[in-house]
Short mmCIF file of C-alpha atoms in Angstrom, two decimals:
data_model
loop_
_atom_site.label_atom_id
_atom_site.label_comp_id
_atom_site.label_asym_id
_atom_site.label_seq_id
_atom_site.Cartn_x
_atom_site.Cartn_y
_atom_site.Cartn_z
CA MET A 1 -35.11 203.68 -2.78
CA SER A 2 -35.94 202.69 -6.34
CA ALA A 3 -38.46 203.64 -8.98
CA PRO A 4 -42.06 202.77 -8.05
CA ARG A 5 -43.50 199.43 -9.10
CA GLY A 6 -47.12 200.04 -8.28
CA GLU A 7 -48.56 201.16 -4.96
CA SER A 8 -48.31 199.49 -1.58
CA PRO A 9 -51.55 198.60 0.21
CA PRO A 10 -53.00 201.69 1.95
CA GLY A 11 -51.56 202.23 5.40
CA LYS A 12 -48.88 199.57 5.01
CA LYS A 13 -45.28 200.73 5.34
CA SER A 14 -42.18 198.95 4.12
CA LYS A 15 -39.75 197.69 6.74
CA GLY A 16 -37.31 200.49 5.86
CA ASP A 17 -39.97 203.20 6.14
CA ALA A 18 -41.09 201.98 9.55
CA GLU A 19 -37.46 201.77 10.69
CA ALA A 20 -36.86 205.32 9.46
CA ILE A 21 -39.74 206.69 11.53
CA ARG A 22 -38.60 204.68 14.56
CA HIS A 23 -35.03 205.96 14.12
CA LEU A 24 -36.26 209.56 14.04
CA LYS A 25 -38.43 209.23 17.14
CA GLN A 26 -35.82 207.34 19.15
CA GLY A 27 -33.05 209.72 18.11
CA ILE A 28 -34.94 212.80 19.26
CA ALA A 29 -36.09 211.07 22.47
CA GLY A 30 -32.47 210.09 23.15
CA GLY A 31 -31.21 213.65 22.90
CA LYS A 32 -29.83 213.61 19.35
CA HIS A 33 -30.28 216.85 17.43
CA TRP A 34 -33.48 216.51 15.44
CA TYR A 35 -31.80 217.47 12.13
CA ILE A 36 -29.14 214.77 12.52
CA ALA A 37 -31.83 212.23 13.45
CA LEU A 38 -33.87 213.33 10.43
CA LEU A 39 -31.01 212.82 7.96
CA GLY A 40 -30.34 209.38 9.42
CA ALA A 41 -34.02 208.53 8.99
CA ILE A 42 -33.89 209.67 5.37
CA ARG A 43 -31.05 207.23 4.78
CA LEU A 44 -33.25 204.35 6.00
CA TRP A 45 -36.38 205.27 4.02
CA ASP A 46 -37.34 202.90 1.17
CA SER A 47 -40.48 204.01 -0.66
CA PRO A 48 -40.09 206.27 -3.74
CA GLU A 49 -43.66 207.47 -3.24
CA GLU A 50 -46.67 206.92 -1.01
CA VAL A 51 -50.12 208.17 -0.10
CA CYS A 52 -50.34 209.34 3.51
CA HIS A 53 -53.48 210.88 5.03
CA GLY A 54 -54.92 211.38 1.57
CA ARG A 55 -51.87 213.17 0.19
CA ARG A 56 -49.58 211.67 -2.42
CA TYR A 57 -45.88 212.14 -1.80
CA ARG A 58 -43.53 211.44 -4.70
CA TYR A 59 -39.98 211.55 -3.42
CA LEU A 60 -38.24 210.16 -6.50
CA ILE A 61 -38.76 212.11 -9.73
CA GLY A 62 -38.28 210.24 -12.98
CA GLY A 63 -36.91 207.30 -11.02
CA GLU A 64 -33.66 209.22 -10.48
CA ALA A 65 -34.11 212.60 -8.77
CA PHE A 66 -34.63 212.59 -4.99
CA ASP A 67 -36.54 215.45 -3.33
CA TRP A 68 -35.18 215.03 0.17
CA LEU A 69 -36.98 218.07 1.58
CA LEU A 70 -40.33 216.56 0.63
CA LEU A 71 -39.38 213.39 2.50
CA ALA A 72 -38.18 215.56 5.39
CA GLU A 73 -41.62 217.19 5.53
CA ARG A 74 -43.28 213.77 5.60
CA LEU A 75 -41.00 212.40 8.33
CA LEU A 76 -41.26 215.49 10.50
CA SER A 77 -45.05 215.18 10.44
CA GLU A 78 -44.51 212.09 12.63
CA VAL A 79 -42.82 214.09 15.40
CA ARG A 80 -44.73 217.36 15.53
CA GLY A 81 -44.10 219.41 18.62
CA LEU A 82 -40.73 217.85 19.38
CA MET A 83 -38.65 220.41 17.47
CA PRO A 84 -38.62 224.23 17.40
CA GLU A 85 -41.29 225.25 14.88
CA ARG A 86 -39.18 228.10 13.51
CA GLU A 87 -36.28 225.75 12.72
CA VAL A 88 -38.60 223.31 10.96
CA SER A 89 -40.21 226.11 8.96
CA ASP A 90 -36.81 227.50 7.95
CA LEU A 91 -35.75 224.07 6.71
CA LEU A 92 -38.90 223.14 4.80
CA PHE A 93 -39.72 226.53 3.27
CA SER A 94 -36.33 228.21 2.97
CA GLY A 95 -33.99 225.21 2.85
CA ARG A 96 -32.11 226.69 5.79
CA PRO A 97 -30.89 223.91 8.14
CA PRO A 98 -30.71 224.50 11.90
CA ILE A 99 -27.04 223.49 11.92
CA GLU A 100 -24.47 223.75 9.15
CA LEU A 101 -23.01 220.50 7.86
CA SER A 102 -20.26 219.93 5.34
CA ARG A 103 -21.19 218.34 2.05
CA THR A 104 -19.30 215.20 3.12
CA LYS A 105 -21.19 214.97 6.41
CA PHE A 106 -24.55 215.52 4.71
CA LYS A 107 -23.70 212.82 2.17
CA ASP A 108 -22.61 210.38 4.90
CA LEU A 109 -25.82 210.91 6.85
CA ILE A 110 -28.30 210.38 4.00
CA GLY A 111 -26.15 207.78 2.20
CA ALA A 112 -24.22 207.91 -1.07
CA ALA A 113 -27.07 206.58 -3.23
CA LYS A 114 -29.58 209.12 -1.96
CA TYR A 115 -26.99 211.89 -2.22
CA LYS A 116 -26.43 211.07 -5.88
CA ALA A 117 -30.18 211.12 -6.47
CA HIS A 118 -30.35 214.42 -4.57
CA LEU A 119 -27.82 215.91 -7.01
CA ASN A 120 -30.02 214.71 -9.88
CA TYR A 121 -32.89 216.65 -8.31
CA VAL A 122 -30.81 219.79 -7.82
CA TYR A 123 -29.53 219.85 -11.39
CA GLY A 124 -32.60 218.37 -13.04
CA VAL A 125 -35.38 220.21 -11.20
CA VAL A 126 -34.14 223.12 -9.05
CA LEU A 127 -31.56 224.44 -11.52
CA GLU A 128 -33.71 223.65 -14.57
CA GLU A 129 -36.41 225.88 -13.07
CA ALA A 130 -33.76 228.53 -12.35
CA LEU A 131 -32.52 228.36 -15.95
CA LEU A 132 -36.01 228.97 -17.30
CA MET A 133 -36.53 231.90 -14.92
CA ALA A 134 -33.19 233.40 -15.95
CA ALA A 135 -34.05 233.01 -19.64
CA GLU A 136 -37.48 234.57 -19.08
CA GLU A 137 -35.84 237.51 -17.33
CA GLU A 138 -33.43 237.94 -20.26
CA MET A 139 -36.29 237.85 -22.79
CA ARG A 140 -38.25 240.45 -20.83
CA LYS A 141 -35.24 242.78 -20.53
CA ALA A 142 -34.38 242.40 -24.21
CA ARG A 143 -37.89 243.37 -25.32
CA SER A 144 -38.00 246.23 -22.84
CA SER A 145 -34.71 247.63 -24.19
CA MET A 146 -36.27 247.74 -27.66
CA GLY A 147 -39.33 249.55 -26.37
CA TYR A 148 -41.63 246.52 -26.33
CA HIS A 149 -43.64 245.65 -23.29
CA GLY A 150 -45.95 242.76 -22.52
CA GLY A 151 -46.03 239.57 -24.52
CA ASP A 152 -45.34 236.12 -23.18
CA ALA A 153 -41.72 236.04 -22.03
CA ALA A 154 -42.25 232.51 -20.66
CA ASP A 155 -43.03 231.12 -24.12
CA ARG A 156 -40.04 232.87 -25.65
CA ALA A 157 -37.83 231.56 -22.84
CA PHE A 158 -38.90 227.99 -23.61
CA ILE A 159 -38.01 228.38 -27.28
CA HIS A 160 -34.69 229.99 -26.35
CA VAL A 161 -33.72 227.16 -23.97
CA TYR A 162 -35.22 224.13 -25.75
CA SER A 163 -35.68 225.35 -29.33
CA ALA A 164 -39.32 224.26 -29.14
CA PRO A 165 -42.57 225.66 -27.70
CA ARG A 166 -43.67 224.51 -24.26
CA GLY A 167 -46.92 223.09 -25.63
CA ASP A 168 -45.14 220.81 -28.11
CA LEU A 169 -42.75 219.51 -25.45
CA LEU A 170 -45.57 218.96 -22.96
CA VAL A 171 -47.50 216.88 -25.49
CA ARG A 172 -44.40 214.79 -26.16
CA PHE A 173 -43.80 214.29 -22.42
CA GLN A 174 -47.41 213.26 -21.80
CA GLU A 175 -47.41 210.86 -24.74
CA GLU A 176 -44.24 209.17 -23.47
CA ARG A 177 -45.81 208.80 -20.02
CA SER A 178 -49.23 207.75 -21.39
CA MET A 179 -50.74 210.68 -19.51
CA PRO A 180 -53.95 212.58 -20.36
CA GLN A 181 -53.28 215.54 -22.63
CA GLY A 182 -53.67 219.05 -21.22
CA ASP A 183 -51.98 221.86 -19.30
CA ALA A 184 -53.40 220.92 -15.88
CA LEU A 185 -50.47 219.33 -14.04
CA THR A 186 -50.14 218.45 -10.39
CA LEU A 187 -47.05 219.68 -8.57
CA ALA A 188 -45.52 216.19 -8.80
CA GLU A 189 -46.28 216.03 -12.55
CA MET A 190 -44.80 219.50 -13.02
CA ARG A 191 -41.57 218.35 -11.39
CA GLU A 192 -41.59 215.22 -13.56
CA PHE A 193 -41.97 217.44 -16.62
CA THR A 194 -39.16 219.71 -15.48
CA TYR A 195 -36.85 216.75 -15.00
CA TRP A 196 -37.88 215.42 -18.42
CA LEU A 197 -36.99 218.82 -19.90
CA PHE A 198 -33.56 218.63 -18.26
CA LYS A 199 -32.93 215.20 -19.80
CA TYR A 200 -34.22 216.46 -23.16
CA ARG A 201 -31.85 219.45 -23.04
CA MET A 202 -28.90 217.23 -22.11
CA SER A 203 -29.58 215.07 -25.17
CA THR A 204 -30.09 217.89 -27.66
CA CYS A 205 -27.61 220.63 -26.68
CA ASP A 206 -23.86 220.65 -27.23
CA PRO A 207 -21.63 220.36 -24.13
CA GLU A 208 -20.51 224.01 -24.24
CA ARG A 209 -24.12 225.22 -24.25
CA VAL A 210 -24.96 222.84 -21.40
CA ALA A 211 -22.05 224.14 -19.31
CA SER A 212 -23.00 227.76 -20.02
CA ASP A 213 -26.63 227.12 -19.09
CA THR A 214 -25.58 225.40 -15.85
CA ARG A 215 -23.51 228.43 -14.83
CA LYS A 216 -26.41 230.73 -15.67
CA ALA A 217 -28.84 228.62 -13.63
CA LEU A 218 -26.51 228.49 -10.63
CA SER A 219 -25.97 232.23 -10.75
CA HIS A 220 -29.70 232.89 -10.87
CA ALA A 221 -30.40 230.39 -8.09
CA TRP A 222 -27.89 232.01 -5.74
CA ARG A 223 -29.12 235.49 -6.65
CA VAL A 224 -32.74 234.75 -5.78
CA GLY A 225 -31.78 232.89 -2.60
CA ALA A 226 -32.43 229.29 -3.62
CA ARG A 227 -32.90 226.73 -0.88
CA ASN A 228 -29.80 225.03 0.43
CA LEU A 229 -28.55 223.00 -2.54
CA ASN A 230 -26.04 220.81 -0.67
CA LEU A 231 -23.83 220.56 -3.75
#
């Protein structure tokens, strides 16, 4: 899987994508646990993004961060009815797998390259979102302790984390991507922006601050019950 270089013709799958779907179907038909078959199919998948049944799926954020649960959702749509619905729902919406695997086993099944890209997604998207939520919570509590209520804690959190307002950073992100200006972002664009913010923070903060923020983000993620991170 590599960064996109334009779109494939509609309805046409790469050899790896077709093999991934075949692997999943044959694995389940042959008695393999559907989760194990799914992870093996993820290893075979090629396309960083696609349009399927009118929906755009972007699996690789910023050319580096792999959202494996989004690809899992796409692949499982090919085998509806062959797995327990509750298990599938738990995986896709809560990140709770039907069977527990060690980090090493998970890495072996999806492949080292995709596992590395998965870690980029965890740190660059999932934990970056958690860091902002933790900072927003801190800003709200600090104002409340001083007798102030209301106000935009989200804006203050952005300035606290990135030393710049969200609007200024969004404009910079959109200019770099040659995107239309404005606050209306798709979910995929929002994740791209979040990953861009992570890279921006890495380049502007000192290592001690980065380490402290990572601990804070992890703590918040575990506290609010983040989806299985597979770290």
